[in-house]
PDB file of C-alpha atoms in Angstrom:
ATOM      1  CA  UNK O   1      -1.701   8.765 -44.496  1.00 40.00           C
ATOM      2  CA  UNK O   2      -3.624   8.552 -41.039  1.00 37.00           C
ATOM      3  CA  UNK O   3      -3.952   4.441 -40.901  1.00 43.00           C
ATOM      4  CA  UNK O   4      -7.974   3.944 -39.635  1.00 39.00           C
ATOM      5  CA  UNK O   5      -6.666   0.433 -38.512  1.00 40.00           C
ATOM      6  CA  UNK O   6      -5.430   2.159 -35.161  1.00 37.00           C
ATOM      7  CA  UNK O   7      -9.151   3.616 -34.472  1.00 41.00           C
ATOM      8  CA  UNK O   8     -10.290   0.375 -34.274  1.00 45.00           C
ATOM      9  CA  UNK O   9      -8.111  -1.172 -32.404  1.00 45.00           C
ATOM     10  CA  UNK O  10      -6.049  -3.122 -34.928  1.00 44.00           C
ATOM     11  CA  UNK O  11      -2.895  -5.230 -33.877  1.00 46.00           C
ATOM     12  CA  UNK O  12      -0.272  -6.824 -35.934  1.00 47.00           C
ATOM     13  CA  UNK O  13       0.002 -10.391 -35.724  1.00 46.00           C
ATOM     14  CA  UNK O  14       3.701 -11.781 -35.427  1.00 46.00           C
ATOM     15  CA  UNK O  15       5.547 -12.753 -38.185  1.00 46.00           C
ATOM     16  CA  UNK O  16       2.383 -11.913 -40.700  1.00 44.00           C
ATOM     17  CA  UNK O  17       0.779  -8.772 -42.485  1.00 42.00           C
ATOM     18  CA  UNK O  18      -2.550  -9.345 -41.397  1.00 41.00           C
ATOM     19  CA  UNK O  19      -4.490  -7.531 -38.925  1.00 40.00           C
ATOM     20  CA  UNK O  20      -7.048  -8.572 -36.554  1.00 44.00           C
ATOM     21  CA  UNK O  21      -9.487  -6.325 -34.339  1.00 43.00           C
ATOM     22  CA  UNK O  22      -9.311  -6.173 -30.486  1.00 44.00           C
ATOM     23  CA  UNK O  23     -12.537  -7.880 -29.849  1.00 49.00           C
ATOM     24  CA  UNK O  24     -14.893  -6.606 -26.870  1.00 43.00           C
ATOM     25  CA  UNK O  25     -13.835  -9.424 -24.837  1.00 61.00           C
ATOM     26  CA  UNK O  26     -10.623  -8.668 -25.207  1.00 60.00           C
ATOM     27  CA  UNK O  27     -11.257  -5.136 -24.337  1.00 69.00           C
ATOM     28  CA  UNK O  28     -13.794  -6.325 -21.170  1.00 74.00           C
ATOM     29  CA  UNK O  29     -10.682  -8.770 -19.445  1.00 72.00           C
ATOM     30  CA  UNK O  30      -8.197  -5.525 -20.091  1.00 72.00           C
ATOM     31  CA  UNK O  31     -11.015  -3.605 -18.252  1.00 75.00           C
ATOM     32  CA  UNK O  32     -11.004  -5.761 -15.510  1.00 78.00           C
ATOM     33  CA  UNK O  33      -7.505  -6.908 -15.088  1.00 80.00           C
ATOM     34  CA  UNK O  34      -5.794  -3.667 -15.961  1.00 82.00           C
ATOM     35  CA  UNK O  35      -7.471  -0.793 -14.856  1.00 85.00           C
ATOM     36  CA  UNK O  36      -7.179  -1.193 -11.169  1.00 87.00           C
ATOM     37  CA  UNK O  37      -3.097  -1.491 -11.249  1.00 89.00           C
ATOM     38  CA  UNK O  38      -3.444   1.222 -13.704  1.00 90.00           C
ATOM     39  CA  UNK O  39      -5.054   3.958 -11.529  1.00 92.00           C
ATOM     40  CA  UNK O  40      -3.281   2.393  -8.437  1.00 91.00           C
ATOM     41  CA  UNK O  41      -0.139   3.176 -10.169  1.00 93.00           C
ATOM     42  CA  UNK O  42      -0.716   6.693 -11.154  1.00 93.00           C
ATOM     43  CA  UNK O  43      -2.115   7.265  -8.117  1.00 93.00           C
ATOM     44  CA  UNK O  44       0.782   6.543  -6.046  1.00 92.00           C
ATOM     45  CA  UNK O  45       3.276   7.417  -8.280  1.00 92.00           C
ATOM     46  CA  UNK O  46       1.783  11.126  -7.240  1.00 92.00           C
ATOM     47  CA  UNK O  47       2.505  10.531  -3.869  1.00 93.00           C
ATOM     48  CA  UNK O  48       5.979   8.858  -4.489  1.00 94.00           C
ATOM     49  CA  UNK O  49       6.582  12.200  -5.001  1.00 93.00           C
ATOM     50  CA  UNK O  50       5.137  13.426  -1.589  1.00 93.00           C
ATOM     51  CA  UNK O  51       7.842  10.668  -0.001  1.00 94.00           C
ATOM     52  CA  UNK O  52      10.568  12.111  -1.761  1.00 95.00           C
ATOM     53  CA  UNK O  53       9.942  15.855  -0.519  1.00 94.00           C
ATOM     54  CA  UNK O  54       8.900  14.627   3.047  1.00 92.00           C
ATOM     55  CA  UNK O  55      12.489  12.646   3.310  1.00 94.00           C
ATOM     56  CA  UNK O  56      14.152  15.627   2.116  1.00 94.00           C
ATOM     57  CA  UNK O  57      12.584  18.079   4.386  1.00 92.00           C
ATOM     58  CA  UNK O  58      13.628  15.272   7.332  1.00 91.00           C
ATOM     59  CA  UNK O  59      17.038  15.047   6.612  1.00 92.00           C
ATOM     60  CA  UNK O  60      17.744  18.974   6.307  1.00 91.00           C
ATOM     61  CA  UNK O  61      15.475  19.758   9.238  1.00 90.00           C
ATOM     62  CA  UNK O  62      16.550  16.857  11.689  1.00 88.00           C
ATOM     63  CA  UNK O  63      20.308  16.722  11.288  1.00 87.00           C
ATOM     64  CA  UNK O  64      20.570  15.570  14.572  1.00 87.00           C
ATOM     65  CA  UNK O  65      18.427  12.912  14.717  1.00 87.00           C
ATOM     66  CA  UNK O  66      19.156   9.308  16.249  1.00 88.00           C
ATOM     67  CA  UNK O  67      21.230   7.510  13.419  1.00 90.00           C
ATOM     68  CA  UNK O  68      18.465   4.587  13.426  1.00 90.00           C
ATOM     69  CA  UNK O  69      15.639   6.852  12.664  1.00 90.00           C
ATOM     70  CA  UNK O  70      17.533   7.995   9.805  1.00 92.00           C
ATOM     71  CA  UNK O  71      18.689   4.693   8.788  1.00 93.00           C
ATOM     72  CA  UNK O  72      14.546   3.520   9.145  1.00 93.00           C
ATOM     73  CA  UNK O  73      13.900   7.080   6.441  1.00 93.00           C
ATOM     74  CA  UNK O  74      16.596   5.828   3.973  1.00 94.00           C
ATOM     75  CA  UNK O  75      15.241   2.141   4.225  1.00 95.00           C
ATOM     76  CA  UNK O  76      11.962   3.391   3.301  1.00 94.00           C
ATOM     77  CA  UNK O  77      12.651   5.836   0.284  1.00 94.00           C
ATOM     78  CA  UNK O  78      14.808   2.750  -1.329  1.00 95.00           C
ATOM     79  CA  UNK O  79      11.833   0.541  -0.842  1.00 95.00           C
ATOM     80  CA  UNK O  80       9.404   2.604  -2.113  1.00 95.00           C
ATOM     81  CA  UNK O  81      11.897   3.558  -5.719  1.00 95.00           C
ATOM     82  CA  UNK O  82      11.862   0.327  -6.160  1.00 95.00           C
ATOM     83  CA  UNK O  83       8.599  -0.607  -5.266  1.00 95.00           C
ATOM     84  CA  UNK O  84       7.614   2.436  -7.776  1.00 95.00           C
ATOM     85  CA  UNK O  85       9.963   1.294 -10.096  1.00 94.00           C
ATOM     86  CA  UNK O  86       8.505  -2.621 -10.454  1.00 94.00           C
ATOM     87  CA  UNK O  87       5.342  -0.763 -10.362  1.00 93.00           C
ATOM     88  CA  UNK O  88       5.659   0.690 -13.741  1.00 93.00           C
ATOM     89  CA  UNK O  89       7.465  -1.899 -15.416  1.00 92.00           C
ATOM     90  CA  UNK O  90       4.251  -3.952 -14.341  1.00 91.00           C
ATOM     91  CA  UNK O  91       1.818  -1.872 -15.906  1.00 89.00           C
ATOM     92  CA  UNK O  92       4.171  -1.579 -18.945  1.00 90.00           C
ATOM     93  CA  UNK O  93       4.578  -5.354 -19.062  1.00 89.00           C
ATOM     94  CA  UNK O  94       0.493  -6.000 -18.861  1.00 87.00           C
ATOM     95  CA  UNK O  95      -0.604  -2.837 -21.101  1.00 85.00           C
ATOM     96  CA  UNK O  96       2.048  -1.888 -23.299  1.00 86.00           C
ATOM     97  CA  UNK O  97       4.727  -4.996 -23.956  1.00 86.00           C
ATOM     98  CA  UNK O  98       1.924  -7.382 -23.979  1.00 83.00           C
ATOM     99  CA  UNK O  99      -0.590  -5.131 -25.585  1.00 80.00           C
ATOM    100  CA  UNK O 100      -3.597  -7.442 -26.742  1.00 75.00           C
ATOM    101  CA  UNK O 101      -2.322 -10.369 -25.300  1.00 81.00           C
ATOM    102  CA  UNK O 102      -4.296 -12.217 -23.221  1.00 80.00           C
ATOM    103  CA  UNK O 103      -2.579 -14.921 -22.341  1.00 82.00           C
ATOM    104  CA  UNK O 104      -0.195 -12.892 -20.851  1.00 82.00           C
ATOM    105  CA  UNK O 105      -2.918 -10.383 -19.303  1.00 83.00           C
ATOM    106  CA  UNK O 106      -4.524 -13.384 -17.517  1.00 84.00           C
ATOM    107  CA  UNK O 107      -1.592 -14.654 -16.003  1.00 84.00           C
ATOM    108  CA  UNK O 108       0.404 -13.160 -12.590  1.00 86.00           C
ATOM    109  CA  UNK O 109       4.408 -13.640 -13.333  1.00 87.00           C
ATOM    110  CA  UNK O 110       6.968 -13.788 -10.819  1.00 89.00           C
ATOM    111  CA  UNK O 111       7.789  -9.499 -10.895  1.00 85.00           C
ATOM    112  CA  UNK O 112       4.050  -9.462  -9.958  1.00 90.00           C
ATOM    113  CA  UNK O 113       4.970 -11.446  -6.544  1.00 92.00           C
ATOM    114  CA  UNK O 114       7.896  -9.404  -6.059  1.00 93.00           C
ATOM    115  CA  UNK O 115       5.823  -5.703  -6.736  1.00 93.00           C
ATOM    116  CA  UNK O 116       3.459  -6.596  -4.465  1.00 93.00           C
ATOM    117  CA  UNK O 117       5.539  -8.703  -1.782  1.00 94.00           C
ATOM    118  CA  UNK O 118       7.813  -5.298  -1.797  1.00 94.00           C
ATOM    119  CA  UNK O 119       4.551  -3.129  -0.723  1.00 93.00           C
ATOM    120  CA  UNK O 120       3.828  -5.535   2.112  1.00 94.00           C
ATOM    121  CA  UNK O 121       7.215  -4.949   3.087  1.00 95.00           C
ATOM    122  CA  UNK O 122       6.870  -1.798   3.328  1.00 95.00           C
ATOM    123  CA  UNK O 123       3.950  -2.015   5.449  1.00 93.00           C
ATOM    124  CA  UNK O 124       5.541  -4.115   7.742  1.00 94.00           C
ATOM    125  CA  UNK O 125       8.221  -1.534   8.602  1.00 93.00           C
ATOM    126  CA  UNK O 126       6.309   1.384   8.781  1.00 93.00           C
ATOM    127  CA  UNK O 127       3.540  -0.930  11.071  1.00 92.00           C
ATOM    128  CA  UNK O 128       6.914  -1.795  13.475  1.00 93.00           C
ATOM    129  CA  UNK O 129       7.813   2.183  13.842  1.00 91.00           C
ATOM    130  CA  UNK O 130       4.606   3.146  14.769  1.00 89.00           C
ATOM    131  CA  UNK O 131       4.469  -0.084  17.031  1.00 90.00           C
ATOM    132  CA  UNK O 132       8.245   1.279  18.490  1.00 89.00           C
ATOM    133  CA  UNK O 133       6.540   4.880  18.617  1.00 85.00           C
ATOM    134  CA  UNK O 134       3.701   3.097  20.773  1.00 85.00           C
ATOM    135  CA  UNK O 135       5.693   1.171  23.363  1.00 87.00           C
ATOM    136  CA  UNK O 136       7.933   4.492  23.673  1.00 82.00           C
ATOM    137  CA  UNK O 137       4.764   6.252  25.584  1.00 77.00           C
ATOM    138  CA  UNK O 138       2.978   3.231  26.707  1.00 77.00           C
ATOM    139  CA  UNK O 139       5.363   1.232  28.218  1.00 79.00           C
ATOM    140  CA  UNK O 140       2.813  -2.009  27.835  1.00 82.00           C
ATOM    141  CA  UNK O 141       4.512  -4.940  26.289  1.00 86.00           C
ATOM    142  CA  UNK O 142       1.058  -6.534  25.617  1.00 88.00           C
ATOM    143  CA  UNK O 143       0.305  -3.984  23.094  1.00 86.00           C
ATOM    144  CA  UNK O 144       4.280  -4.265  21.409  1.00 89.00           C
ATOM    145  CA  UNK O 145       3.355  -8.152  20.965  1.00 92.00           C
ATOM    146  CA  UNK O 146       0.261  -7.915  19.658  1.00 92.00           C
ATOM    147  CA  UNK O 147       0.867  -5.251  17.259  1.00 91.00           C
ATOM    148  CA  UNK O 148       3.845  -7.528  16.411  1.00 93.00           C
ATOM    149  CA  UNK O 149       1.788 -10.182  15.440  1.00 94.00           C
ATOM    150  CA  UNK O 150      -0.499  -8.455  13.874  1.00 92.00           C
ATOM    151  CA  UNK O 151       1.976  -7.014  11.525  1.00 92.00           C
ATOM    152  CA  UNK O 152       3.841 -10.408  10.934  1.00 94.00           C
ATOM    153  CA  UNK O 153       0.194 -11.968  10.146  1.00 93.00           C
ATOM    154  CA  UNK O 154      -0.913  -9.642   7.401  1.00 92.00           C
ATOM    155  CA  UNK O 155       2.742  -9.468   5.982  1.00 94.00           C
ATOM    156  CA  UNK O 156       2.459 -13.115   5.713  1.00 94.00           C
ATOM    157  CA  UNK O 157      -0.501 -13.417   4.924  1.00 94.00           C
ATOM    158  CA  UNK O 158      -0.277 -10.747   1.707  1.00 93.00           C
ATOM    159  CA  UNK O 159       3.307 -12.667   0.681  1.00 94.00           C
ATOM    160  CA  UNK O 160       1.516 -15.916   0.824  1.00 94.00           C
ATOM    161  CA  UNK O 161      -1.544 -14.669  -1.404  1.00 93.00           C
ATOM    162  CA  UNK O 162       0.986 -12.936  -3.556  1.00 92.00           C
ATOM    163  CA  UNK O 163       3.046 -16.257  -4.344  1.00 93.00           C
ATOM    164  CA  UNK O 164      -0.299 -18.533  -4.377  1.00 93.00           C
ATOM    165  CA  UNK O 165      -1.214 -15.676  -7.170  1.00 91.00           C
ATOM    166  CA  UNK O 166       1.943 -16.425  -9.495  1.00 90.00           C
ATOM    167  CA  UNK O 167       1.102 -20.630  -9.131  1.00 90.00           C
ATOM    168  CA  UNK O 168      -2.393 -20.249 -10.373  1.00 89.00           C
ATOM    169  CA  UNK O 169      -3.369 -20.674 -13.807  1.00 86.00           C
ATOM    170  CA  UNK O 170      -4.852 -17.270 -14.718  1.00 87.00           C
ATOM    171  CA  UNK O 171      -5.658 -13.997 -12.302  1.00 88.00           C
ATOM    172  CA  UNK O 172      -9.637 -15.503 -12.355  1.00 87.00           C
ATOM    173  CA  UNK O 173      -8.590 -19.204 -11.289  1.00 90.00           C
ATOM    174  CA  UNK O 174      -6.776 -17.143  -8.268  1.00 91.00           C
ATOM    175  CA  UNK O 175      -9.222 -14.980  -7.665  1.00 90.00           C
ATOM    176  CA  UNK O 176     -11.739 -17.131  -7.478  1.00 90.00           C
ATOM    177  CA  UNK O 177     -10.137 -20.028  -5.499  1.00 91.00           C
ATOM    178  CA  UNK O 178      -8.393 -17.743  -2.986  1.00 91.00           C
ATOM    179  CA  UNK O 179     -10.609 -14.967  -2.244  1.00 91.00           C
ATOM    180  CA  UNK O 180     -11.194 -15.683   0.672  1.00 91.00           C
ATOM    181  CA  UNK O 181      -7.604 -15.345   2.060  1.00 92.00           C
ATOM    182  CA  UNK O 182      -7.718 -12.023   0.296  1.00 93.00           C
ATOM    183  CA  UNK O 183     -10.147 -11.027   2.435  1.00 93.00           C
ATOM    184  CA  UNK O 184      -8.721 -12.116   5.323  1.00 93.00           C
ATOM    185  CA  UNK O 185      -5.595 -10.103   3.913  1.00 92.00           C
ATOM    186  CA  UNK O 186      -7.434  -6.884   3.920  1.00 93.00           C
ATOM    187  CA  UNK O 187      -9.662  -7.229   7.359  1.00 93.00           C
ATOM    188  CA  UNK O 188      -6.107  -8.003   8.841  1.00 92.00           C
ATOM    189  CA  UNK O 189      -4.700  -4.323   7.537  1.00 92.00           C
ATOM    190  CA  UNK O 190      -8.115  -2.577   8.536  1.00 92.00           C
ATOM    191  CA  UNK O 191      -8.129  -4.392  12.049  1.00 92.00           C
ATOM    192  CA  UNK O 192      -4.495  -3.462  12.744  1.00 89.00           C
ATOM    193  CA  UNK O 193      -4.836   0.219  11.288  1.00 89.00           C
ATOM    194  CA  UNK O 194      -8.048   0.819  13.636  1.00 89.00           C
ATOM    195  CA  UNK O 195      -6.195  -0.640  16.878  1.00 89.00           C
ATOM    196  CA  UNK O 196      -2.842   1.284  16.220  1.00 86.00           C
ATOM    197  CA  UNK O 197      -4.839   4.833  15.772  1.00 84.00           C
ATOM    198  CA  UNK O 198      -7.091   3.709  18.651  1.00 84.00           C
ATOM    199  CA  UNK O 199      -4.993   2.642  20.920  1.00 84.00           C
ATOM    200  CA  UNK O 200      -2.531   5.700  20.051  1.00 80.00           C
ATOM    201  CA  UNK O 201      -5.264   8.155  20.812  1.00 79.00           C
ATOM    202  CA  UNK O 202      -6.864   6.168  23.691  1.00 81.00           C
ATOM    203  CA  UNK O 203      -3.083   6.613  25.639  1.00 74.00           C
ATOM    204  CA  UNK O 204      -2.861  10.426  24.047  1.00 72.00           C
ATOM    205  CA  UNK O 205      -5.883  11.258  26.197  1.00 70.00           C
ATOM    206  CA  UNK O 206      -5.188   9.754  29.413  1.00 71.00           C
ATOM    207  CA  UNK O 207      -2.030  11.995  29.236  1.00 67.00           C
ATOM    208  CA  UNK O 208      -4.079  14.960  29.133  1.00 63.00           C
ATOM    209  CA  UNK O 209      -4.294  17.619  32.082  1.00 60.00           C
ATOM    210  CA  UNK O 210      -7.197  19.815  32.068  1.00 57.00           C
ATOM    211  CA  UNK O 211      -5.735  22.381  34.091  1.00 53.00           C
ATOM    212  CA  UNK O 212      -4.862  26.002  32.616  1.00 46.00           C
ATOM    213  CA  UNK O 213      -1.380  25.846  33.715  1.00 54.00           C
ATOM    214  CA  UNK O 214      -1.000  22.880  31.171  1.00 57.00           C
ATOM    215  CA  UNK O 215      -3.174  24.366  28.229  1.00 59.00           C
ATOM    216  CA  UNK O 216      -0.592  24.605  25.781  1.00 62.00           C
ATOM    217  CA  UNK O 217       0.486  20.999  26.192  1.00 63.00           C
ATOM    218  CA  UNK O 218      -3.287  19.794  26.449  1.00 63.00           C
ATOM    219  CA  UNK O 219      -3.690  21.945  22.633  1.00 66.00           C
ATOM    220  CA  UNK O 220      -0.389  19.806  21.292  1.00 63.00           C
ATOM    221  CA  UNK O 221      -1.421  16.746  22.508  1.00 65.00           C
ATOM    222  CA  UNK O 222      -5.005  17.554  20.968  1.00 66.00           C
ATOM    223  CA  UNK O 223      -3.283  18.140  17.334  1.00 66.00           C
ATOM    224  CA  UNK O 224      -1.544  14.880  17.890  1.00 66.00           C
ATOM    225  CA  UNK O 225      -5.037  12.531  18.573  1.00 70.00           C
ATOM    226  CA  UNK O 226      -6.476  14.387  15.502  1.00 72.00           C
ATOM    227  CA  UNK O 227      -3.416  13.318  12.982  1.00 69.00           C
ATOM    228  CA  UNK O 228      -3.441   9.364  15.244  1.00 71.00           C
ATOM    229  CA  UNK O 229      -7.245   9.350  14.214  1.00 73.00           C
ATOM    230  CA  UNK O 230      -6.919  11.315  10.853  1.00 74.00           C
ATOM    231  CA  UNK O 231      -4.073   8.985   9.212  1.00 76.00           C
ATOM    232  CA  UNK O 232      -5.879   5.601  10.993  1.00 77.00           C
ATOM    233  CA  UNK O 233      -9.096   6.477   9.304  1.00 81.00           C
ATOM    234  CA  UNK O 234      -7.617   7.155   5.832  1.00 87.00           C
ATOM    235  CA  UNK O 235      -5.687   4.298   6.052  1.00 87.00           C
ATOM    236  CA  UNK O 236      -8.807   2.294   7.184  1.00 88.00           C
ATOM    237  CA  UNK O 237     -11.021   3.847   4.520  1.00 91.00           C
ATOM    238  CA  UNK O 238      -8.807   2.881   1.734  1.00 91.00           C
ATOM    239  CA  UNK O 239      -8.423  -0.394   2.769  1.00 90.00           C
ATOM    240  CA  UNK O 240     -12.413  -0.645   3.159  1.00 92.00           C
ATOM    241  CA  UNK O 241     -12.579   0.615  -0.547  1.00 93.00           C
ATOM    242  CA  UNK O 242     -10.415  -2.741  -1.724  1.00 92.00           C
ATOM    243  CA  UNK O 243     -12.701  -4.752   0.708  1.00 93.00           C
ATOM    244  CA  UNK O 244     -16.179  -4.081  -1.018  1.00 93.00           C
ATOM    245  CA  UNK O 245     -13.979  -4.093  -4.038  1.00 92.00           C
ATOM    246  CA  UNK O 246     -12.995  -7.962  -3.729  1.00 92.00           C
ATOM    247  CA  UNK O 247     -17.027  -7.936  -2.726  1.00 92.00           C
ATOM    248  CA  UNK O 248     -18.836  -6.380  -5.635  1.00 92.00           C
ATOM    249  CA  UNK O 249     -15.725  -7.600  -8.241  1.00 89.00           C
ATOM    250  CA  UNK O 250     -14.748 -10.590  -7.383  1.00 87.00           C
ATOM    251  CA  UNK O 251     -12.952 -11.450 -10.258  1.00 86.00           C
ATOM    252  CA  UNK O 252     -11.428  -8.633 -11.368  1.00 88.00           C
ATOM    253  CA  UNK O 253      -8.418  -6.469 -10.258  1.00 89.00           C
ATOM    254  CA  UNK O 254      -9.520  -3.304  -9.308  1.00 90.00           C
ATOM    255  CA  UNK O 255      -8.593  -3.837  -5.009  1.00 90.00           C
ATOM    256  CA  UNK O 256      -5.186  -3.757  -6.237  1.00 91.00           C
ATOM    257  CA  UNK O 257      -5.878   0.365  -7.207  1.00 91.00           C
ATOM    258  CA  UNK O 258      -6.414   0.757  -3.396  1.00 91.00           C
ATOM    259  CA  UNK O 259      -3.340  -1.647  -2.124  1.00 91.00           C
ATOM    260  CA  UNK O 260      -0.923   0.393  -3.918  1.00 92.00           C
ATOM    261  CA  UNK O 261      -2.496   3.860  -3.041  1.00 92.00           C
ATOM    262  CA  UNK O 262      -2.256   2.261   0.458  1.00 90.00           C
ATOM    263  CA  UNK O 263       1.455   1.485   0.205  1.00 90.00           C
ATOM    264  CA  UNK O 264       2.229   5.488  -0.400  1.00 91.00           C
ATOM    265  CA  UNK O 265      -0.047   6.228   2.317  1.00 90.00           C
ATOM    266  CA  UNK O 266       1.665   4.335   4.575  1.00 89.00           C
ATOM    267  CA  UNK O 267       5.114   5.730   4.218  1.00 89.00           C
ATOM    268  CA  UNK O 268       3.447   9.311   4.047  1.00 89.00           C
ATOM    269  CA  UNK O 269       2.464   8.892   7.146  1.00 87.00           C
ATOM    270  CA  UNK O 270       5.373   7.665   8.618  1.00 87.00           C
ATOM    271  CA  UNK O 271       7.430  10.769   7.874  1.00 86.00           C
ATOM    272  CA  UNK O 272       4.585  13.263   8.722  1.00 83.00           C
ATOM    273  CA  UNK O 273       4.752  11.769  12.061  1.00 75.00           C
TER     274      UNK O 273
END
């Protein structure tokens, strides 16, 4: 017989026969701890998939590619399974392992450090190609170093958060207490995604030749500042969405949604490129 104990939300209770309802509070702190991971998940699970066909077109289409570009392609799929794999295991750890639990919902663990210190990771090697791709048609080392420590800033900066996340005594405590390095976090990404597509553009332009002789060229190099300014302003859009995010929800985990969408985006890019 159909048990109306499920309807309503019922859980077991260890070791007992009794049954207890999942109380709107409980149902309000799954709503704001566990949504935003849980879209963010799903979301870039979908475009895990994207990086999987984009690194398989690479490697049958450029067979003869420079051994370290293909070494920097293999780094990133691996990084990004097993970023998507701690991903899941996250979301079944919070949602489905510790179902009702919240304790254990209001509390960041150690795989939660290592999920999201893995996406930063990524970040920071896809930020150093593009930063290699820059210097390659630059040629201006005060751009490489900058963009250098740009990238080694907001890595550190989202490791650090991530760690201080896992010492704190619930997700609100950390929230709270550290927002406003998460902030600082985020205006770091958007800062360093606006000045890599600007700057990219910017240097795609001057190399421009309006004569008809070059027309062809001028219409390549045209497609190229439109997918610079394209993937910089997706990136920096997303990244603005976990901003007003921390902003209008400040205790609650829904920037994390955009930070892993970001992640995908990221590596996306990278290979499109």
């Amino acid at each position: 017989m159909f048990d109306t104990r499920i309807c309503c939300g019922a859980t077991k209770e260890p070791g007992t026969e009794s049954y207890r309802l999942v109380t709107m509070s409980e149902s309000a702190l799954a709503i704001s701890l566990g949504r935003g991971p849980l879209i963010g998940v799903c979301l870039s699970s979908c475009l895990y998939g994207i990086t999987c066909l984009q690194t398989l077109f690479y490697f049958q289409t450029y067979v003869h590619d420079r051994r370290s570009l293909k070494l920097t392609v293999a780094l990133l799929l691996t990084l990004e399974t097993i970023h998507v794999a701690l991903s899941m295991w996250l979301v079944d750890y919070y949602l489905v392992a510790n179902y009702a639990n919240e304790v254990a919902l209001q509390s960041a663990t150690w795989f939660t450090t290592v999920t999201y210190s893995t996406g930063f990771v990524i970040d920071l090697v896809v930020y150093f190609y593009f930063t290699w791709r820059i210097w390659n048609f630059t040629g201006k080392l005060w751009v490489v170093f900058f963009m250098i420590l740009v990238a080694l800033a907001r890595t550190t900066n989202g490791i650090a958060a991530s760690i201080l996340s896992m010492l704190s005594s619930t997700w609100v405590a950390y929230l709270e207490r550290d927002r406003g390095l998460i902030l600082a976090g985020i205006a770091f990404f958007v800062f360093g995604d606006t000045f890599s597509a600007s700057i990219t553009a910017w240097h795609l332009h001057k190399s421009r030749d309006d004569t008809l002789r070059l027309h062809r060229i001028n219409l390549l190099i045209g497609r190229f500042i439109i997918f610079a300014v394209a993937t910089g302003g997706i990136s920096v859009l997303v990244n603005t969405l976990a901003f007003v995010f921390v902003l209008i929800q400040p205790v609650s985990l829904a920037l994390t949604g955009p930070m892993f969408v970001q992640t995908r985006l990221y590596s996306n890019s990278l290979l499109a490129s």
